[in-house]
mmCIF file of C-alpha atoms and ligand atoms in Angstrom:
data_model
loop_
_atom_site.group_PDB
_atom_site.id
_atom_site.type_symbol
_atom_site.label_atom_id
_atom_site.label_comp_id
_atom_site.label_asym_id
_atom_site.label_seq_id
_atom_site.Cartn_x
_atom_site.Cartn_y
_atom_site.Cartn_z
ATOM 1 C CA UNK A 3 -28.276 -0.907 -33.399
ATOM 2 C CA UNK A 4 -25.210 0.360 -31.982
ATOM 3 C CA UNK A 5 -24.928 3.772 -30.604
ATOM 4 C CA UNK A 6 -21.548 5.795 -30.226
ATOM 5 C CA UNK A 7 -18.918 2.764 -29.453
ATOM 6 C CA UNK A 8 -21.047 0.469 -27.603
ATOM 7 C CA UNK A 9 -18.898 -2.390 -28.528
ATOM 8 C CA UNK A 10 -15.423 -2.997 -27.137
ATOM 9 C CA UNK A 11 -13.435 -4.858 -29.215
ATOM 10 C CA UNK A 12 -10.529 -6.034 -26.456
ATOM 11 C CA UNK A 13 -6.917 -6.840 -28.487
ATOM 12 C CA UNK A 14 -3.766 -7.990 -27.676
ATOM 13 C CA UNK A 15 -1.342 -4.943 -25.686
ATOM 14 C CA UNK A 16 1.532 -4.105 -27.992
ATOM 15 C CA UNK A 17 4.285 -3.151 -27.639
ATOM 16 C CA UNK A 18 3.904 1.777 -27.672
ATOM 17 C CA UNK A 19 2.806 2.447 -29.724
ATOM 18 C CA UNK A 20 -1.028 0.889 -29.267
ATOM 19 C CA UNK A 21 -1.392 -1.810 -32.706
ATOM 20 C CA UNK A 22 -2.870 -4.344 -33.752
ATOM 21 C CA UNK A 23 -0.423 -6.986 -34.104
ATOM 22 C CA UNK A 24 -1.768 -10.941 -33.633
ATOM 23 C CA UNK A 25 -3.053 -12.214 -36.515
ATOM 24 C CA UNK A 26 -6.999 -13.203 -34.452
ATOM 25 C CA UNK A 27 -7.533 -9.521 -33.759
ATOM 26 C CA UNK A 28 -6.411 -8.369 -36.714
ATOM 27 C CA UNK A 29 -9.653 -11.296 -38.087
ATOM 28 C CA UNK A 30 -12.152 -8.629 -36.035
ATOM 29 C CA UNK A 31 -10.063 -5.485 -36.583
ATOM 30 C CA UNK A 32 -10.433 -5.273 -40.157
ATOM 31 C CA UNK A 33 -14.231 -6.176 -39.853
ATOM 32 C CA UNK A 34 -15.318 -3.707 -37.689
ATOM 33 C CA UNK A 35 -13.108 -1.172 -39.864
ATOM 34 C CA UNK A 36 -14.815 -2.785 -43.109
ATOM 35 C CA UNK A 37 -18.146 -2.943 -41.348
ATOM 36 C CA UNK A 38 -17.712 0.783 -39.900
ATOM 37 C CA UNK A 39 -19.295 -0.230 -36.601
ATOM 38 C CA UNK A 40 -18.383 2.424 -34.271
ATOM 39 C CA UNK A 41 -16.628 0.208 -31.333
ATOM 40 C CA UNK A 42 -13.226 1.351 -28.522
ATOM 41 C CA UNK A 43 -10.703 -1.080 -28.490
ATOM 42 C CA UNK A 44 -9.243 -2.333 -24.592
ATOM 43 C CA UNK A 45 -5.287 -3.436 -24.858
ATOM 44 C CA UNK A 46 -4.945 -6.639 -22.642
ATOM 45 C CA UNK A 47 -1.149 -7.681 -21.254
ATOM 46 C CA UNK A 48 -1.256 -11.283 -23.253
ATOM 47 C CA UNK A 49 -0.721 -12.525 -19.638
ATOM 48 C CA UNK A 50 -4.304 -11.480 -18.191
ATOM 49 C CA UNK A 51 -6.446 -12.645 -20.838
ATOM 50 C CA UNK A 52 -7.649 -15.862 -18.703
ATOM 51 C CA UNK A 53 -8.610 -13.853 -15.983
ATOM 52 C CA UNK A 54 -10.529 -11.653 -18.369
ATOM 53 C CA UNK A 55 -12.310 -14.100 -19.664
ATOM 54 C CA UNK A 56 -12.721 -16.716 -16.696
ATOM 55 C CA UNK A 57 -13.781 -12.687 -15.142
ATOM 56 C CA UNK A 58 -16.901 -12.237 -17.830
ATOM 57 C CA UNK A 59 -17.770 -15.951 -17.860
ATOM 58 C CA UNK A 60 -16.338 -16.603 -21.725
ATOM 59 C CA UNK A 61 -14.998 -20.123 -21.870
ATOM 60 C CA UNK A 62 -11.557 -21.084 -23.578
ATOM 61 C CA UNK A 63 -11.091 -22.080 -27.535
ATOM 62 C CA UNK A 64 -8.569 -23.346 -27.234
ATOM 63 C CA UNK A 65 -5.927 -26.615 -26.079
ATOM 64 C CA UNK A 66 -2.449 -25.802 -24.802
ATOM 65 C CA UNK A 67 -0.370 -28.725 -25.520
ATOM 66 C CA UNK A 68 -1.154 -29.903 -21.466
ATOM 67 C CA UNK A 69 -4.647 -30.259 -22.109
ATOM 68 C CA UNK A 70 -5.377 -27.431 -20.219
ATOM 69 C CA UNK A 71 -7.370 -24.245 -21.704
ATOM 70 C CA UNK A 72 -5.711 -21.445 -23.451
ATOM 71 C CA UNK A 73 -7.940 -18.033 -23.248
ATOM 72 C CA UNK A 74 -7.000 -16.170 -26.279
ATOM 73 C CA UNK A 75 -8.472 -12.437 -27.563
ATOM 74 C CA UNK A 76 -9.595 -11.350 -30.164
ATOM 75 C CA UNK A 77 -13.071 -10.825 -27.940
ATOM 76 C CA UNK A 78 -15.966 -7.916 -28.639
ATOM 77 C CA UNK A 79 -18.467 -7.068 -25.978
ATOM 78 C CA UNK A 80 -21.514 -5.397 -27.437
ATOM 79 C CA UNK A 81 -23.101 -3.258 -24.765
ATOM 80 C CA UNK A 82 -26.379 -2.438 -27.427
ATOM 81 C CA UNK A 83 -26.944 -5.896 -27.170
ATOM 82 C CA UNK A 84 -25.437 -7.602 -23.678
ATOM 83 C CA UNK A 85 -23.568 -9.818 -25.810
ATOM 84 C CA UNK A 86 -20.523 -10.807 -25.168
ATOM 85 C CA UNK A 87 -18.371 -13.150 -28.578
ATOM 86 C CA UNK A 88 -14.873 -14.727 -27.940
ATOM 87 C CA UNK A 89 -13.714 -16.071 -31.009
ATOM 88 C CA UNK A 90 -13.218 -14.543 -34.658
ATOM 89 C CA UNK A 91 -14.860 -16.244 -36.233
ATOM 90 C CA UNK A 92 -18.399 -16.149 -33.830
ATOM 91 C CA UNK A 93 -17.697 -12.716 -34.629
ATOM 92 C CA UNK A 94 -17.394 -12.383 -37.795
ATOM 93 C CA UNK A 95 -20.587 -14.194 -37.789
ATOM 94 C CA UNK A 96 -22.639 -12.770 -34.852
ATOM 95 C CA UNK A 97 -21.986 -8.913 -36.535
ATOM 96 C CA UNK A 98 -23.074 -9.643 -39.623
ATOM 97 C CA UNK A 99 -26.269 -10.921 -38.045
ATOM 98 C CA UNK A 100 -26.707 -8.022 -35.091
ATOM 99 C CA UNK A 101 -25.794 -5.402 -37.864
ATOM 100 C CA UNK A 102 -27.676 -6.319 -41.635
ATOM 101 C CA UNK A 103 -27.661 -2.431 -42.239
ATOM 102 C CA UNK A 104 -24.150 -2.757 -42.472
ATOM 103 C CA UNK A 105 -21.624 -3.833 -45.212
ATOM 104 C CA UNK A 106 -21.769 -7.690 -45.183
ATOM 105 C CA UNK A 107 -19.039 -10.030 -44.072
ATOM 106 C CA UNK A 108 -19.956 -12.882 -45.546
ATOM 107 C CA UNK A 109 -22.011 -13.906 -48.805
ATOM 108 C CA UNK A 110 -24.918 -15.430 -48.714
ATOM 109 C CA UNK A 111 -24.847 -19.107 -47.645
ATOM 110 C CA UNK A 112 -20.962 -19.188 -47.368
ATOM 111 C CA UNK A 113 -20.357 -19.998 -43.440
ATOM 112 C CA UNK A 114 -19.452 -23.013 -44.119
ATOM 113 C CA UNK A 115 -17.274 -22.381 -46.769
ATOM 114 C CA UNK A 116 -15.774 -19.592 -45.066
ATOM 115 C CA UNK A 117 -15.556 -21.462 -41.873
ATOM 116 C CA UNK A 118 -12.912 -23.694 -43.230
ATOM 117 C CA UNK A 119 -11.179 -21.730 -45.746
ATOM 118 C CA UNK A 120 -10.516 -20.063 -42.018
ATOM 119 C CA UNK A 121 -9.314 -23.458 -40.309
ATOM 120 C CA UNK A 122 -7.160 -23.863 -43.543
ATOM 121 C CA UNK A 123 -5.376 -20.741 -43.698
ATOM 122 C CA UNK A 124 -4.356 -20.784 -39.801
ATOM 123 C CA UNK A 125 -2.996 -24.020 -39.842
ATOM 124 C CA UNK A 126 -0.675 -22.812 -43.149
ATOM 125 C CA UNK A 127 0.542 -19.445 -41.893
ATOM 126 C CA UNK A 128 1.500 -20.548 -38.715
ATOM 127 C CA UNK A 129 3.534 -23.230 -40.592
ATOM 128 C CA UNK A 130 5.650 -21.467 -41.259
ATOM 129 C CA UNK A 131 5.180 -18.632 -37.959
ATOM 130 C CA UNK A 132 8.789 -19.740 -37.257
ATOM 131 C CA UNK A 133 9.468 -16.809 -40.312
ATOM 132 C CA UNK A 134 8.746 -14.478 -37.550
ATOM 133 C CA UNK A 135 11.076 -13.034 -35.713
ATOM 134 C CA UNK A 136 10.078 -10.119 -34.291
ATOM 135 C CA UNK A 137 8.488 -10.369 -30.722
ATOM 136 C CA UNK A 138 5.756 -7.936 -30.846
ATOM 137 C CA UNK A 139 4.432 -7.820 -27.451
ATOM 138 C CA UNK A 140 4.962 -5.193 -24.466
ATOM 139 C CA UNK A 141 8.026 -4.541 -24.061
ATOM 140 C CA UNK A 142 6.901 -4.665 -20.000
ATOM 141 C CA UNK A 143 5.630 -8.028 -20.237
ATOM 142 C CA UNK A 144 8.007 -9.748 -22.421
ATOM 143 C CA UNK A 145 10.866 -11.337 -21.172
ATOM 144 C CA UNK A 146 7.821 -13.191 -18.486
ATOM 145 C CA UNK A 147 5.443 -13.581 -21.690
ATOM 146 C CA UNK A 148 8.545 -15.400 -23.671
ATOM 147 C CA UNK A 149 9.212 -17.416 -20.601
ATOM 148 C CA UNK A 150 6.032 -18.736 -20.160
ATOM 149 C CA UNK A 151 5.313 -18.941 -23.778
ATOM 150 C CA UNK A 152 8.461 -21.590 -23.332
ATOM 151 C CA UNK A 153 6.512 -23.706 -20.861
ATOM 152 C CA UNK A 154 3.736 -24.330 -23.495
ATOM 153 C CA UNK A 155 5.906 -25.191 -25.593
ATOM 154 C CA UNK A 156 8.277 -27.462 -22.659
ATOM 155 C CA UNK A 157 11.598 -25.398 -23.865
ATOM 156 C CA UNK A 158 13.634 -23.661 -21.533
ATOM 157 C CA UNK A 159 13.482 -20.956 -23.989
ATOM 158 C CA UNK A 160 12.350 -19.930 -26.726
ATOM 159 C CA UNK A 161 15.865 -19.330 -27.863
ATOM 160 C CA UNK A 162 16.142 -23.332 -28.298
ATOM 161 C CA UNK A 163 13.685 -23.158 -30.402
ATOM 162 C CA UNK A 164 15.338 -21.185 -33.294
ATOM 163 C CA UNK A 165 15.709 -22.683 -36.419
ATOM 164 C CA UNK A 166 19.084 -23.123 -38.613
ATOM 165 C CA UNK A 167 19.661 -21.105 -41.538
ATOM 166 C CA UNK A 168 19.085 -24.231 -43.534
ATOM 167 C CA UNK A 169 15.895 -24.664 -42.176
ATOM 168 C CA UNK A 170 14.932 -21.212 -42.125
ATOM 169 C CA UNK A 171 15.468 -21.611 -46.633
ATOM 170 C CA UNK A 172 13.356 -24.237 -46.404
ATOM 171 C CA UNK A 173 10.884 -23.309 -44.188
ATOM 172 C CA UNK A 174 10.978 -19.664 -46.663
ATOM 173 C CA UNK A 175 10.700 -22.449 -50.865
ATOM 174 C CA UNK A 176 7.767 -24.444 -47.597
ATOM 175 C CA UNK A 177 6.110 -20.345 -47.405
ATOM 176 C CA UNK A 178 6.439 -20.074 -51.297
ATOM 177 C CA UNK A 179 4.791 -22.750 -52.440
ATOM 178 C CA UNK A 180 1.825 -22.789 -49.609
ATOM 179 C CA UNK A 181 1.295 -18.969 -51.462
ATOM 180 C CA UNK A 182 1.795 -20.104 -54.489
ATOM 181 C CA UNK A 183 -1.204 -22.851 -54.108
ATOM 182 C CA UNK A 184 -2.915 -20.037 -52.589
ATOM 183 C CA UNK A 185 -2.159 -17.454 -55.257
ATOM 184 C CA UNK A 186 -4.131 -20.004 -57.383
ATOM 185 C CA UNK A 187 -7.839 -19.217 -55.685
ATOM 186 C CA UNK A 188 -7.202 -16.168 -56.709
ATOM 187 C CA UNK A 189 -7.294 -16.334 -60.551
ATOM 188 C CA UNK A 190 -10.205 -19.386 -59.958
ATOM 189 C CA UNK A 191 -8.025 -21.697 -61.388
ATOM 190 C CA UNK A 192 -7.735 -25.690 -60.004
ATOM 191 C CA UNK A 193 -6.623 -25.980 -56.018
ATOM 192 C CA UNK A 194 -4.563 -29.560 -56.414
ATOM 193 C CA UNK A 195 -1.419 -29.619 -54.650
ATOM 194 C CA UNK A 196 0.655 -31.158 -57.656
ATOM 195 C CA UNK A 197 4.000 -30.156 -55.670
ATOM 196 C CA UNK A 198 6.520 -29.137 -58.178
ATOM 197 C CA UNK A 199 7.911 -26.634 -56.484
ATOM 198 C CA UNK A 200 11.693 -27.628 -56.215
ATOM 199 C CA UNK A 201 12.927 -27.816 -52.531
ATOM 200 C CA UNK A 202 16.005 -25.797 -53.104
ATOM 201 C CA UNK A 203 13.668 -22.672 -54.397
ATOM 202 C CA UNK A 204 10.935 -21.762 -57.123
ATOM 203 C CA UNK A 205 11.700 -21.323 -60.715
ATOM 204 C CA UNK A 206 10.284 -19.206 -62.912
ATOM 205 C CA UNK A 207 9.058 -22.168 -65.567
ATOM 206 C CA UNK A 208 7.889 -23.883 -62.372
ATOM 207 C CA UNK A 209 5.520 -21.361 -60.804
ATOM 208 C CA UNK A 210 1.717 -21.520 -61.169
ATOM 209 C CA UNK A 211 0.177 -19.252 -64.796
ATOM 210 C CA UNK A 212 -2.929 -18.073 -64.471
ATOM 211 C CA UNK A 213 -4.884 -18.976 -67.601
ATOM 212 C CA UNK A 214 -4.949 -16.396 -70.814
ATOM 213 C CA UNK A 215 -8.447 -15.702 -69.197
ATOM 214 C CA UNK A 216 -7.738 -15.016 -65.628
ATOM 215 C CA UNK A 217 -4.930 -13.064 -66.032
ATOM 216 C CA UNK A 218 -6.661 -10.021 -64.467
ATOM 217 C CA UNK A 219 -7.171 -11.846 -61.710
ATOM 218 C CA UNK A 220 -8.385 -9.110 -58.550
ATOM 219 C CA UNK A 221 -7.110 -8.037 -55.673
ATOM 220 C CA UNK A 222 -9.944 -9.771 -53.332
ATOM 221 C CA UNK A 223 -10.799 -13.338 -53.571
ATOM 222 C CA UNK A 224 -14.437 -12.934 -55.161
ATOM 223 C CA UNK A 225 -14.630 -9.836 -56.998
ATOM 224 C CA UNK A 226 -14.235 -6.324 -56.745
ATOM 225 C CA UNK A 227 -15.250 -5.693 -52.978
ATOM 226 C CA UNK A 228 -13.374 -8.013 -50.322
ATOM 227 C CA UNK A 229 -15.666 -10.132 -47.927
ATOM 228 C CA UNK A 230 -14.351 -11.729 -45.085
ATOM 229 C CA UNK A 231 -12.106 -15.094 -46.738
ATOM 230 C CA UNK A 232 -10.268 -11.656 -48.386
ATOM 231 C CA UNK A 233 -9.298 -10.853 -44.764
ATOM 232 C CA UNK A 234 -7.907 -14.427 -42.804
ATOM 233 C CA UNK A 235 -5.520 -14.182 -45.617
ATOM 234 C CA UNK A 236 -4.720 -9.945 -44.569
ATOM 235 C CA UNK A 237 -4.734 -10.885 -40.906
ATOM 236 C CA UNK A 238 -2.467 -13.098 -40.834
ATOM 237 C CA UNK A 239 -0.310 -11.023 -43.947
ATOM 238 C CA UNK A 240 -0.637 -8.210 -41.521
ATOM 239 C CA UNK A 241 0.827 -10.469 -38.699
ATOM 240 C CA UNK A 242 3.697 -11.456 -41.377
ATOM 241 C CA UNK A 243 4.943 -7.927 -42.019
ATOM 242 C CA UNK A 244 4.882 -6.513 -38.711
ATOM 243 C CA UNK A 245 6.709 -10.432 -37.347
ATOM 244 C CA UNK A 246 9.343 -10.198 -40.313
ATOM 245 C CA UNK A 247 12.359 -8.701 -40.487
ATOM 246 C CA UNK A 248 11.558 -5.637 -43.799
ATOM 247 C CA UNK A 249 13.939 -8.126 -45.896
ATOM 248 C CA UNK A 250 12.116 -11.546 -45.561
ATOM 249 C CA UNK A 251 8.452 -10.003 -45.689
ATOM 250 C CA UNK A 252 10.515 -8.240 -49.071
ATOM 251 C CA UNK A 253 10.391 -11.689 -50.170
ATOM 252 C CA UNK A 254 7.510 -12.451 -50.069
ATOM 253 C CA UNK A 255 6.388 -9.015 -51.491
ATOM 254 C CA UNK A 256 8.309 -10.620 -54.411
ATOM 255 C CA UNK A 257 6.283 -13.967 -54.729
ATOM 256 C CA UNK A 258 3.475 -14.470 -57.095
ATOM 257 C CA UNK A 259 3.550 -11.766 -58.966
ATOM 258 C CA UNK A 260 3.794 -9.064 -55.851
ATOM 259 C CA UNK A 261 -0.364 -10.539 -54.920
ATOM 260 C CA UNK A 262 0.432 -10.418 -50.949
ATOM 261 C CA UNK A 263 2.383 -7.311 -50.762
ATOM 262 C CA UNK A 264 -0.945 -5.161 -53.382
ATOM 263 C CA UNK A 265 -3.559 -7.184 -50.275
ATOM 264 C CA UNK A 266 -2.231 -5.167 -48.113
ATOM 265 C CA UNK A 267 -1.577 -2.058 -48.651
ATOM 266 C CA UNK A 268 -5.362 -1.982 -50.138
ATOM 267 C CA UNK A 269 -6.676 -3.403 -46.446
ATOM 268 C CA UNK A 270 -4.914 -0.909 -44.778
ATOM 269 C CA UNK A 271 -8.467 1.679 -45.550
ATOM 270 C CA UNK A 272 -9.105 -0.424 -43.053
ATOM 271 C CA UNK A 273 -6.721 -1.140 -40.875
ATOM 272 C CA UNK A 274 -7.166 2.122 -38.361
ATOM 273 C CA UNK A 275 -6.522 1.307 -34.410
ATOM 274 C CA UNK A 276 -9.332 2.707 -32.858
HETATM 275 N N1 GSH B 318 -9.869 -19.522 -32.645
HETATM 276 C C1 GSH B 318 -9.483 -18.434 -31.838
HETATM 277 C C2 GSH B 318 -8.512 -17.897 -31.806
HETATM 278 C C3 GSH B 318 -7.444 -16.829 -31.267
HETATM 279 C C4 GSH B 318 -5.679 -17.032 -31.206
HETATM 280 O O1 GSH B 318 -5.722 -18.351 -31.252
HETATM 281 N N2 GSH B 318 -5.515 -15.966 -30.927
HETATM 282 C C5 GSH B 318 -4.171 -15.498 -29.853
HETATM 283 C C6 GSH B 318 -3.446 -14.624 -31.283
HETATM 284 S S1 GSH B 318 -4.130 -14.544 -32.778
HETATM 285 C C7 GSH B 318 -4.298 -15.560 -29.257
HETATM 286 O O2 GSH B 318 -4.707 -15.033 -27.170
HETATM 287 N N3 GSH B 318 -3.106 -15.997 -28.299
HETATM 288 C C8 GSH B 318 -2.499 -15.815 -26.585
HETATM 289 C C9 GSH B 318 -2.247 -16.759 -26.290
HETATM 290 O O3 GSH B 318 -0.742 -17.881 -27.089
HETATM 291 O O4 GSH B 318 -1.432 -16.633 -24.943
HETATM 292 C C10 GSH B 318 -10.003 -16.892 -32.690
HETATM 293 O O5 GSH B 318 -10.270 -17.556 -33.890
HETATM 294 O O6 GSH B 318 -10.429 -15.954 -31.802
#
C-alpha cells in the first residue's frame, strides 16, 4: 500500500496555471483521483518527454508517421513497488492490481472489452481534433512545439493544416454523428451505425431516440458509479472542452440532450490537480 504520495504522475506541462489538458493524461488523472490514491504530479515539457522516458528505461509505445518512436505521457512511478508504467491503459490495470482496497476502475473480466473501447474512442475523438483550435502548451515552448509537430505532419507550419469553413462545418457534423452513435451506448440500445444523419446537419427527426423504457439512461455507461470506460470518454471530452473555442464547446453540449456537458461536470469530482 502506498504511503503518502509514493506515486509520481508525469503529466504534460500546460500554460500556467499548470493543469492537465491532454487526453491520455486526463484518463490517468481521473483514475488516480477516483481511487483516492495519494500521488504527486511532475509536470514535463512536451519536448522533454523522450529524454525522461529514455532516462528511466521506458520504451516508446507509439510510432510517428516516419516510423520513429514516439515517447508519450502519462507515466507513473510507484516508489512503494519500484514499478514504472508508461501507458494510460496499463496504468489503470496496474492501479487496480496494486491497490485492491481502493474502488475498482475496471469491472470484473472487462479488461479486453475496455481495451477495445479505449482504442475505438481514441480513433473517434482523434478524427475530430481539428475542432480544437486553442493550444494549451506552455507559451515558453509553444513555438518550438508547433514547429516539431509541423515537421511530424510533413508541413511547413501548422497553419497550413487549418480547415476551411466548409471543412470545419463538415467536421462538426461528423463529430455530432459520432457522438450520436456513442450516445446509444448510454441508452443500451443497438449500436449499428446506420449513418442516417444528413451531411448538411442533423435533425431532431433523425436523431436516435431511446426506447421508452430506456429514457432515463444514467450519466455513466453502466450504473450509478463510473467505470474506467467513463473516464476514457470523459478524458476526451475534457480535452475538447479545454481546446475548443467556448462557443464551439457549447455547440457540443447542445447535442444528445446535453449528455456530454453533464458528464464533464459530474467528472469534475475527480478532476483535481494534485
Ligand atoms: N497509448 C498511450 C498514448 C499516450 C499519448 O499519446 N500521449 C500524448 C498526449 S495525449 C503524448 O504524450 N504526446 C506527446 C507528443 O505528442 O509529443 C497511452 O494511452 O498512454
